[in-house]
Coordinates of C-alpha atoms and ligand atoms in Angstrom, one line a residue:
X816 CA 95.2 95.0 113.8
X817 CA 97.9 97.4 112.7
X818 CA 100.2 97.4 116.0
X819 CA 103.3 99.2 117.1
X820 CA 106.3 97.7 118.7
X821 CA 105.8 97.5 122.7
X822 CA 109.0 99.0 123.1
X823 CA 107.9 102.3 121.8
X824 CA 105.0 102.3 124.2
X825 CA 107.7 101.4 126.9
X826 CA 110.1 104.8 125.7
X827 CA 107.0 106.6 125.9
X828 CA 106.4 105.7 129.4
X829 CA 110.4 106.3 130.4
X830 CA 110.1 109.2 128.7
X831 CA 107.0 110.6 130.8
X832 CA 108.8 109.8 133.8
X833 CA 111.7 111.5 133.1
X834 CA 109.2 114.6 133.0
X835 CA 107.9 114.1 136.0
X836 CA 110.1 114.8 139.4
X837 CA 111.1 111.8 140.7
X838 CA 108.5 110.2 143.6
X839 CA 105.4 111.2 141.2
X840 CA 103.2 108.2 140.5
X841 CA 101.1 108.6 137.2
X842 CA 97.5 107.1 137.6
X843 CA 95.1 107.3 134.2
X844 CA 92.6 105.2 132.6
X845 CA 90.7 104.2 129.5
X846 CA 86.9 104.6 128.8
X847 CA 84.0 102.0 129.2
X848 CA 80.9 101.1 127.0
X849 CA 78.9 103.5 125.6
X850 CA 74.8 103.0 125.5
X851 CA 73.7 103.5 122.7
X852 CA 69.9 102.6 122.9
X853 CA 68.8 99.5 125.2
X854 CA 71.3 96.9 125.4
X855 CA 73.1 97.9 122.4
X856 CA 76.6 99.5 122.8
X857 CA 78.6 101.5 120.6
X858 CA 81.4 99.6 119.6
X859 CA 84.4 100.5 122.0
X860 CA 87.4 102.8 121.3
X861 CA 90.4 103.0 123.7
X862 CA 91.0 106.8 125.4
X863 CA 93.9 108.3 123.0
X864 CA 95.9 109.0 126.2
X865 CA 95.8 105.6 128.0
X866 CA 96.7 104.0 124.2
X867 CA 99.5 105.8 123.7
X868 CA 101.1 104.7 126.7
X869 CA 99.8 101.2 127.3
X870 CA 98.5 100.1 123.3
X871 CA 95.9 98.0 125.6
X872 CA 93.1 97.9 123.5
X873 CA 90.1 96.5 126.0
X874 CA 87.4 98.6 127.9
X875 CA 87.4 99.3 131.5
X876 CA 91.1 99.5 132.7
X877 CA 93.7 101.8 134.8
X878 CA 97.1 102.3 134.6
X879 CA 99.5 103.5 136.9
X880 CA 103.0 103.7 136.5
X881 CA 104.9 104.0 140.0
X882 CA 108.0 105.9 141.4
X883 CA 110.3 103.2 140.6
X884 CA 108.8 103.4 136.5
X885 CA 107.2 99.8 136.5
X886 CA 103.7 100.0 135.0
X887 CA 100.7 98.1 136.0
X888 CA 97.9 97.7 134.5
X889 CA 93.9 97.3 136.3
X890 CA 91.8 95.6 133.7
X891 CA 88.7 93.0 133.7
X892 CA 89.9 89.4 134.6
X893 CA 90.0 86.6 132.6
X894 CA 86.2 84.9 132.8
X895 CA 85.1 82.2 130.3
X896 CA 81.4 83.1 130.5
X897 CA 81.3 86.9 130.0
X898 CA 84.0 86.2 127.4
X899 CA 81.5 83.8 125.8
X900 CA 79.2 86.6 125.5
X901 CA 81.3 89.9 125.2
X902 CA 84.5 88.5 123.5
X903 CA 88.1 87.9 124.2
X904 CA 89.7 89.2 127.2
X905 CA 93.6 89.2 127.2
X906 CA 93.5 88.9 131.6
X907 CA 97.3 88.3 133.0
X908 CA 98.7 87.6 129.0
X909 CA 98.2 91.4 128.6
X910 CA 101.9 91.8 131.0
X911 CA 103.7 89.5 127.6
X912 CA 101.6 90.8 125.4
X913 CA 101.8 94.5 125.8
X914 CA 104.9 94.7 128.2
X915 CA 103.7 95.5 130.9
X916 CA 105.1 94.9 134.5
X917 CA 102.6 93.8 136.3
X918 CA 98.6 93.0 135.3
X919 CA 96.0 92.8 138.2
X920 CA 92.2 92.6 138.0
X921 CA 90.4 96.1 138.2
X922 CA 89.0 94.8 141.3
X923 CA 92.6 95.0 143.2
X924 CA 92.8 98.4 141.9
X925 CA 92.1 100.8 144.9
X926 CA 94.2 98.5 147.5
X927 CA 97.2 98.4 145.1
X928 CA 96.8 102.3 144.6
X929 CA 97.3 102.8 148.4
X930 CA 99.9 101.0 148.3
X931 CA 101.5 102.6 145.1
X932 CA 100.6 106.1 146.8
X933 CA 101.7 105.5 150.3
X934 CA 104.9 108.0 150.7
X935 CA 104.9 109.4 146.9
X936 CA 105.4 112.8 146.5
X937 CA 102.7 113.7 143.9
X938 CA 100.3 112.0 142.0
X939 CA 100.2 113.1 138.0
X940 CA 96.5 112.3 136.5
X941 CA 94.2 114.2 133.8
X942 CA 92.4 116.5 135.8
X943 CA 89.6 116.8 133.5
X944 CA 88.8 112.8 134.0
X945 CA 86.3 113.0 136.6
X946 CA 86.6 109.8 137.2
X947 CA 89.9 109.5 138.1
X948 CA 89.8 113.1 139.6
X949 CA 87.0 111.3 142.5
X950 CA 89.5 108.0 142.4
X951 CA 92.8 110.1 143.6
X952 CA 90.9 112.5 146.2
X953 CA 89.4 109.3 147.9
X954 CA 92.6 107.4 147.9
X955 CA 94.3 110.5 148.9
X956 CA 91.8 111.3 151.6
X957 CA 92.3 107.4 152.8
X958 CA 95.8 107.8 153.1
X959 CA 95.4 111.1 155.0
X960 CA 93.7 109.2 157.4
X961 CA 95.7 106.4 157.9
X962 CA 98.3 108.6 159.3
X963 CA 98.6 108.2 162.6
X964 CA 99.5 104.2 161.5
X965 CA 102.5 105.8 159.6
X966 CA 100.8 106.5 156.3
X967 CA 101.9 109.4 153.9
X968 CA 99.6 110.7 151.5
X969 CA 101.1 112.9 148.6
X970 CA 101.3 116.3 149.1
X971 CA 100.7 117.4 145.3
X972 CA 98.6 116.8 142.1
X973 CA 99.8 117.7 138.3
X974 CA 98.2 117.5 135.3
X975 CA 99.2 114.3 133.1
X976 CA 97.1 115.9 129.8
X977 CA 99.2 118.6 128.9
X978 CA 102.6 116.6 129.6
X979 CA 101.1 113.8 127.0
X980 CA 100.1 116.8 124.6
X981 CA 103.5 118.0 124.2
X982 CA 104.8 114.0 124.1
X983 CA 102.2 113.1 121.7
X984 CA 102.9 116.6 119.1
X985 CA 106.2 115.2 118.1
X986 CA 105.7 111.6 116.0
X987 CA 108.1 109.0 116.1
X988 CA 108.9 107.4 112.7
X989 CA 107.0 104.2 113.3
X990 CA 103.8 106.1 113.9
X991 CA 104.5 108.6 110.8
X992 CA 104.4 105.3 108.8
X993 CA 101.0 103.7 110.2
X994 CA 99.3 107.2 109.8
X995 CA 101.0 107.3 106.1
X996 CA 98.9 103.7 105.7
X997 CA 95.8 105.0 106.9
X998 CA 96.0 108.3 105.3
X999 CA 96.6 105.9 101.6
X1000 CA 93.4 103.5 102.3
X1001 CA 91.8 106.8 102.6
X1002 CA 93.1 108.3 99.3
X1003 CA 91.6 105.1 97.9
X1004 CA 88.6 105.2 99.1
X1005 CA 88.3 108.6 98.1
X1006 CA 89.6 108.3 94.5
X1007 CA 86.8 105.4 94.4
X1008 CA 84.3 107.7 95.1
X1009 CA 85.6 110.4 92.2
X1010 CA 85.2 107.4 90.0
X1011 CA 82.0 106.2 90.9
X1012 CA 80.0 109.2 91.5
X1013 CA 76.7 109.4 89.6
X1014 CA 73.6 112.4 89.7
X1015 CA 70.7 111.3 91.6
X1016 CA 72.6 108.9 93.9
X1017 CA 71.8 109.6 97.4
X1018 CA 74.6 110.7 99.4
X1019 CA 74.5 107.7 101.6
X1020 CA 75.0 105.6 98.6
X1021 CA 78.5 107.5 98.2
X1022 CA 79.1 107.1 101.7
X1023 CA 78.6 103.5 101.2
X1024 CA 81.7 103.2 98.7
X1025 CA 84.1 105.1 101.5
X1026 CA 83.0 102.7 104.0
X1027 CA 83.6 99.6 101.7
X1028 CA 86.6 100.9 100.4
X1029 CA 88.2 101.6 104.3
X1030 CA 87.3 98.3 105.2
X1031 CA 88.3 96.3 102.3
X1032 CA 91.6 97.8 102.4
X1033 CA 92.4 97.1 106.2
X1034 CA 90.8 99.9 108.4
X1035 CA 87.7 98.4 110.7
X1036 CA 87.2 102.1 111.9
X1037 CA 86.6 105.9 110.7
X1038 CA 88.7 108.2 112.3
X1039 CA 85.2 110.5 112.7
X1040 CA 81.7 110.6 110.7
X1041 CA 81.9 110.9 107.0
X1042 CA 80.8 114.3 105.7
X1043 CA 79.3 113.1 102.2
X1044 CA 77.8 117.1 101.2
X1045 CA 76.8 117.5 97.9
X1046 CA 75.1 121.2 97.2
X1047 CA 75.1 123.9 99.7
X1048 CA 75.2 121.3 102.3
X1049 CA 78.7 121.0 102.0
X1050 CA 78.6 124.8 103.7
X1051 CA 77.3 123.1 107.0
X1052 CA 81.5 122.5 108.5
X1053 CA 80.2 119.6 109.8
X1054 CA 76.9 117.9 107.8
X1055 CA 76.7 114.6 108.5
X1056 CA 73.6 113.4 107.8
X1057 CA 74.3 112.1 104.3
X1058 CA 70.7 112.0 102.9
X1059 CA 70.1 114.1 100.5
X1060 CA 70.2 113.4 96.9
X1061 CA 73.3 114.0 95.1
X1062 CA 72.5 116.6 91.6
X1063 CA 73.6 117.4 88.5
X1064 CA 75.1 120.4 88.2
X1065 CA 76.7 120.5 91.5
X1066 CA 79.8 120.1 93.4
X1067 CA 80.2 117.0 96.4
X1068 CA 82.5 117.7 99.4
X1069 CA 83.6 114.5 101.5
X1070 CA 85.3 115.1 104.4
X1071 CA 86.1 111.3 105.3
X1072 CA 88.8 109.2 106.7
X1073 CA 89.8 105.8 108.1
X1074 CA 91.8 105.4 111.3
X1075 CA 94.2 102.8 111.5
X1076 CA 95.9 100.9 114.7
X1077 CA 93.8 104.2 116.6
X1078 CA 95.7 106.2 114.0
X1079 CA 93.4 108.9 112.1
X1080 CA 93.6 109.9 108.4
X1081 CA 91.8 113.3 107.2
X1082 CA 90.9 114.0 104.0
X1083 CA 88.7 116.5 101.7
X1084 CA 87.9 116.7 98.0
X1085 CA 85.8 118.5 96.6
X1086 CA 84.6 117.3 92.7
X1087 CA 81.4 117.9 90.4
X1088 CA 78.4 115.2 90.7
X1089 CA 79.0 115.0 86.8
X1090 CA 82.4 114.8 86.2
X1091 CA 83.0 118.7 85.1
X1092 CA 83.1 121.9 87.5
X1093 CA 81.1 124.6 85.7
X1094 CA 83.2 128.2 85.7
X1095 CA 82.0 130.2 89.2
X1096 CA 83.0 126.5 90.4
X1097 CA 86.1 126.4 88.6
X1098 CA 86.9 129.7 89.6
X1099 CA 86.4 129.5 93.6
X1100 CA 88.0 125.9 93.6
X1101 CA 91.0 127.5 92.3
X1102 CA 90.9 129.7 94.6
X1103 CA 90.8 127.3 97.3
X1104 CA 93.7 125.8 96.0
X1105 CA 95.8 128.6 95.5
X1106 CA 95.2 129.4 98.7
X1107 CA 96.4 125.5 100.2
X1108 CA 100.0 126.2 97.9
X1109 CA 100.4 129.4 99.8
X1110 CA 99.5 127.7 103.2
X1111 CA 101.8 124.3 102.5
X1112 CA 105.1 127.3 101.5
X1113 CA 105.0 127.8 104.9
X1114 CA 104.7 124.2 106.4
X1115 CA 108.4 124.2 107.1
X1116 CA 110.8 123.9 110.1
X1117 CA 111.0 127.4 112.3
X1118 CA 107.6 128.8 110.8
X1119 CA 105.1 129.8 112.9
X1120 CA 102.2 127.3 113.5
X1121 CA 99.9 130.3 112.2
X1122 CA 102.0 131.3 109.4
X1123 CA 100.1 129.1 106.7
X1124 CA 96.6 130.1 108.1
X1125 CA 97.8 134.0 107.2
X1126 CA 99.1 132.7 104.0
X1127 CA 96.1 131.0 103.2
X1128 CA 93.8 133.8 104.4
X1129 CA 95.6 135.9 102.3
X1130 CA 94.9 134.4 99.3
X1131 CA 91.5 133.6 100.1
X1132 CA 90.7 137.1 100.4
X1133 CA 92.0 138.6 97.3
X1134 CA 90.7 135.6 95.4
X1135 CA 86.8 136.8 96.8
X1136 CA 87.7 140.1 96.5
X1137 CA 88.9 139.6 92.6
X1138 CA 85.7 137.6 91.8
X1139 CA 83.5 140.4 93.3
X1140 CA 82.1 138.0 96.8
X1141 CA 84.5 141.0 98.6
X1142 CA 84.3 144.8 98.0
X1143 CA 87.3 147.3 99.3
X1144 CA 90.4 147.0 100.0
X1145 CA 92.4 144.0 100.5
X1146 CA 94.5 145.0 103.7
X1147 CA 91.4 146.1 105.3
X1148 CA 89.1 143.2 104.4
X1149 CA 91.8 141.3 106.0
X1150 CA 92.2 143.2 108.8
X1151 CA 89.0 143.4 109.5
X1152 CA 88.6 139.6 109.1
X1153 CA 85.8 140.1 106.2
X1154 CA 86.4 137.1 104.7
X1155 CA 85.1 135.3 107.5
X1156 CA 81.7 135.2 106.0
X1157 CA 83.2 132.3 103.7
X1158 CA 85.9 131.1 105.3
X1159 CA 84.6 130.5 109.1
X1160 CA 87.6 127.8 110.4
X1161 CA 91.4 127.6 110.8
X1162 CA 93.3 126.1 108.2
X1163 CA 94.3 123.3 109.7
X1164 CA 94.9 121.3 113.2
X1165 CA 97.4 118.7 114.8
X1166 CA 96.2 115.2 113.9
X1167 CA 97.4 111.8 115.4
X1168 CA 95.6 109.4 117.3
X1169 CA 92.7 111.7 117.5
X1170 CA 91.7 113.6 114.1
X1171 CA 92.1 116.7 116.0
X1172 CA 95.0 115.8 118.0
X1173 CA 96.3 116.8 121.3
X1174 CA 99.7 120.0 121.0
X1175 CA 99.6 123.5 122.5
X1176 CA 99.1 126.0 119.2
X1177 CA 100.6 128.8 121.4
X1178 CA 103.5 128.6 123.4
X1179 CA 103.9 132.0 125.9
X1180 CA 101.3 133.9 123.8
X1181 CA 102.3 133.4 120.5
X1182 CA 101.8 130.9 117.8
X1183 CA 104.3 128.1 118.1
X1184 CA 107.6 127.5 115.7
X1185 CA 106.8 124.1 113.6
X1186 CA 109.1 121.5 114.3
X1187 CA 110.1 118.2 112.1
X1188 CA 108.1 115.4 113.1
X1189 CA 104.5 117.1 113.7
X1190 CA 101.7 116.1 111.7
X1191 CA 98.9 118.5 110.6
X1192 CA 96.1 119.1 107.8
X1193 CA 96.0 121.7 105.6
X1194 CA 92.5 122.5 104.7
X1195 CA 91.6 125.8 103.6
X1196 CA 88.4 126.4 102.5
X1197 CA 85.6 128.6 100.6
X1198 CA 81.7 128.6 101.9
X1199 CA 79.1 130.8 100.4
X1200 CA 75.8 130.3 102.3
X1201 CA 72.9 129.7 100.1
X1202 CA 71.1 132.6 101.4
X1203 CA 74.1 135.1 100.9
X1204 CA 72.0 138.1 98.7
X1205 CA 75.3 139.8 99.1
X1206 CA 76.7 138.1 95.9
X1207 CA 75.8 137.4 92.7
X1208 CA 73.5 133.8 92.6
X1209 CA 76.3 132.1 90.6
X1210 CA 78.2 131.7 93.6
X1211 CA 75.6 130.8 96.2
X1212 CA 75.5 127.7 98.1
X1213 CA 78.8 126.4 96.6
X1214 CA 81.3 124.7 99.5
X1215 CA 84.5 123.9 98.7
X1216 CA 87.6 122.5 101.1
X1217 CA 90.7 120.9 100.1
X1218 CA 92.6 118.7 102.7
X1219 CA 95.6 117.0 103.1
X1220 CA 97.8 115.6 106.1
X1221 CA 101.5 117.1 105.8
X1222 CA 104.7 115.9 108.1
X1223 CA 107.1 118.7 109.1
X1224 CA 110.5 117.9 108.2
X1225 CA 114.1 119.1 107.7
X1226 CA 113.4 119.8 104.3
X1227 CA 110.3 120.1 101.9
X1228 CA 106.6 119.1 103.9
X1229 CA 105.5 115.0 103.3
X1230 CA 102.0 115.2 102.1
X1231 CA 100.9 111.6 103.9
X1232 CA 97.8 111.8 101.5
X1233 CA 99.7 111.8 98.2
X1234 CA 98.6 110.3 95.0
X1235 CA 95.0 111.9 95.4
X1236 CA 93.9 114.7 92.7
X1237 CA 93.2 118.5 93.4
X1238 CA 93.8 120.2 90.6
X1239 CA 91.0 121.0 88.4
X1240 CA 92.1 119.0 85.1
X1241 CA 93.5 115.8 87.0
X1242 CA 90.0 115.7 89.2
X1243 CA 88.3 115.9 85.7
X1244 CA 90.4 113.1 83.9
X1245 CA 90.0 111.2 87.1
X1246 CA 86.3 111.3 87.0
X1247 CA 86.0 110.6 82.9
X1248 CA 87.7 107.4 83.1
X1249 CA 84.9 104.1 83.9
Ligands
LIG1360 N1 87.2 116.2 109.5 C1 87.3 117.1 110.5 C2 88.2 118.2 110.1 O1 88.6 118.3 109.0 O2 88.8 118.9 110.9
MN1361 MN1 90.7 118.3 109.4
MN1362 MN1 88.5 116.8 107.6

């Protein structure tokens, strides 16, 4: 599996201590399995949070990292038989193998806790884990009570999510280049799908190629459920059902991407079942894209986050309002936020170990200044509902989105997802050749 060095995850934890006053004792934990019908589990995926400081892949583990910085880890113990049945457990090897401290058995974990917690000043945790919310009152409320025999329970609680938010908005180099390999098994896959795309497939069948094409290349996992739309189901934002059948005559949108090392790539193209867009398809896909060059202008250093959104509203707008979707006058269609009939989302989102990633969009109020080193899509977009009698029935139940995943730098935006058509022509020549 695509891994990153263990002394980043150890910066990161340094680095989270540092941001904490000293005597706090951070206390968070990953996720167990998932029913999914029966005995059948969905397949496991670590908590984002708990990866990025630990990169402990297994179920059913804490970790708490004490006043003094050492981390130690709560996770199932070693045990041949389950392990027969369940599959590899890395037990005390997970202290070499992921530099850790100290490893104990998840059993151990509420008497080393006291222990840990006995005179700290504050315990940091996410306060929307339930889990771990019931943990720290009962080990606090303990602790209380051992008082009288000289126990001090801490006096304060803080919020570990939005400290890792504002940790995990900024992207090291190492992970910029693990999300640039997921984000170019993606463009593969979808550049196989261009290719490969025939009428009267079913939409699954398409589906099929992206999945074969992830895999093959390296990626076990998607970084969420392909959106395979061909028709007007490409105006449901997030169709996943896959099972229609593809026709002539009309545009695809797949919204799909892999995730690698917990990494997520996000991609969407949107390209004619036969190979050629037909002209009210031609001309809202150009709009589309005009309105992702206006957006990416402004992907730079010192912008606000929302300037590209405006941008790309912008163009959106007078594009509908040009082709006769819009009527009046463009300030005022803007203002009033008109074009929100057809374009219904924002144009874009932090993405990093979750697709939509973890970063305050608004700092004191207002939008927030980009910065180099965050990662985002760009993904405007043009939806015209089937059932829209407001416009003429060339346009009706045509969907179209364009995304890419872009790195902020000193100088001109990195598109991560390079080397995958979006203009009209090269989308065509892509398609023609067998
Ligand atoms: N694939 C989800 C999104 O584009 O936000
Ligand atoms: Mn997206
Ligand atoms: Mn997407």
């Amino acid at each position: 599996m695509a891994k990153l060095s263990n002394t980043l995850y150890q910066s990161r934890r340094n680095q989270l201590m540092e941001s904490v006053t000293q005597g706090s004792v951070v206390v968070l934990r990953t996720g167990g399995l998932c029913t999914r019908n029966n005995d059948c589990e969905y397949e496991f995926r670590p908590n984002s949070n708990f990866f990025y400081l630990s990169g402990f892949p297994e179920s059913d583990a804490y970790l708490m990292i004490d006043g003094h910085g050492r981390s130690h880890l709560f996770s199932l113990p070693k045990d041949m038989e389950k392990e027969q049945w369940e599959g590899f457990r890395y037990g005390d090897d997970a202290a070499e193998e992921f530099g850790i401290d100290e490893v104990k058995t998840l059993a151990s974990l509420d008497e080393s806790a006291l222990a840990m917690l006995d005179g700290a000043d504050k315990i940091v945790f996410p306060f929307a884990d339930e889990i771990v919310r019931d943990k720290v009152n009962s080990w606090r409320s303990t602790l209380v009570k051992r008082a009288r025999a000289g126990a001090i329970a801490p006096a304060a609680f803080q919020d570990l999510a939005p400290i890792l938010a504002e940790m995990r908005v900024i992207k090291s180099e190492e992970e910029i280049s693990l999300m640039e390999k997921a984000a170019q098994i993606s463009v593969l896959a979808h550049r196989a799908a261009m290719r490969i795309v025939q009428p009267n497939m079913m939409e699954y069948q398409l589906e099929a190629e992206l999945n074969y094409q992830f895999m093959k290349s390296g990626s076990r996992q998607l970084a969420y459920n392909n959106i395979v739309a061909s028709g007007s189901n490409a105006c449901t934002l997030h169709y996943i059902s896959n099972q229609d059948e593809i026709r002539n005559g009309e545009l695809i949108l797949i919204d799909a991407g892999c995730e690698l090392g917990f990494y997520a790539s996000d991609i969407t193209r949107t390209f004619p079942a036969n190979g050629q867009f037909n002209d009210a398809q031609a001309a809202l896909y150009q709009v589309v894209l005009d309105a992702y060059y206006a957006g990416f202008e402004k992907l730079r250093v010192g912008e606000a986050y929302e300037s590209s959104h405006n941008a790309a509203v912008e163009v959106i707008t007078a594009g509908l309002l040009k082709l006769g979707l819009l009527k009046g006058e463009l300030s005022s269609l803007i203002e009033s936020k008109a074009y929100r009939d057809f374009y219904m989302h924002n144009t874009g989102h932090w993405i990093g170990l979750d697709v939509h990633d973890v970063g305050a969009y608004k700092i004191d109020g207002k939008s927030r200044p980009l910065q180099a080193g965050m990662v985002l899509t760009l993904e405007p977009g043009i939806y015209v509902s089937k059932d829209n009698m407001n416009v003429e029935s060339k346009w009706r139940g045509i969907g179209i989105r364009i995304e890419d995943d872009i790195v902020i730098t000193d100088t001109e935006p990195y598109v991560l997802t390079h080397g995958l058509p979006k203009e009209i022509a090269d989308i065509e020549a892509l398609m023609s050749k067998h």
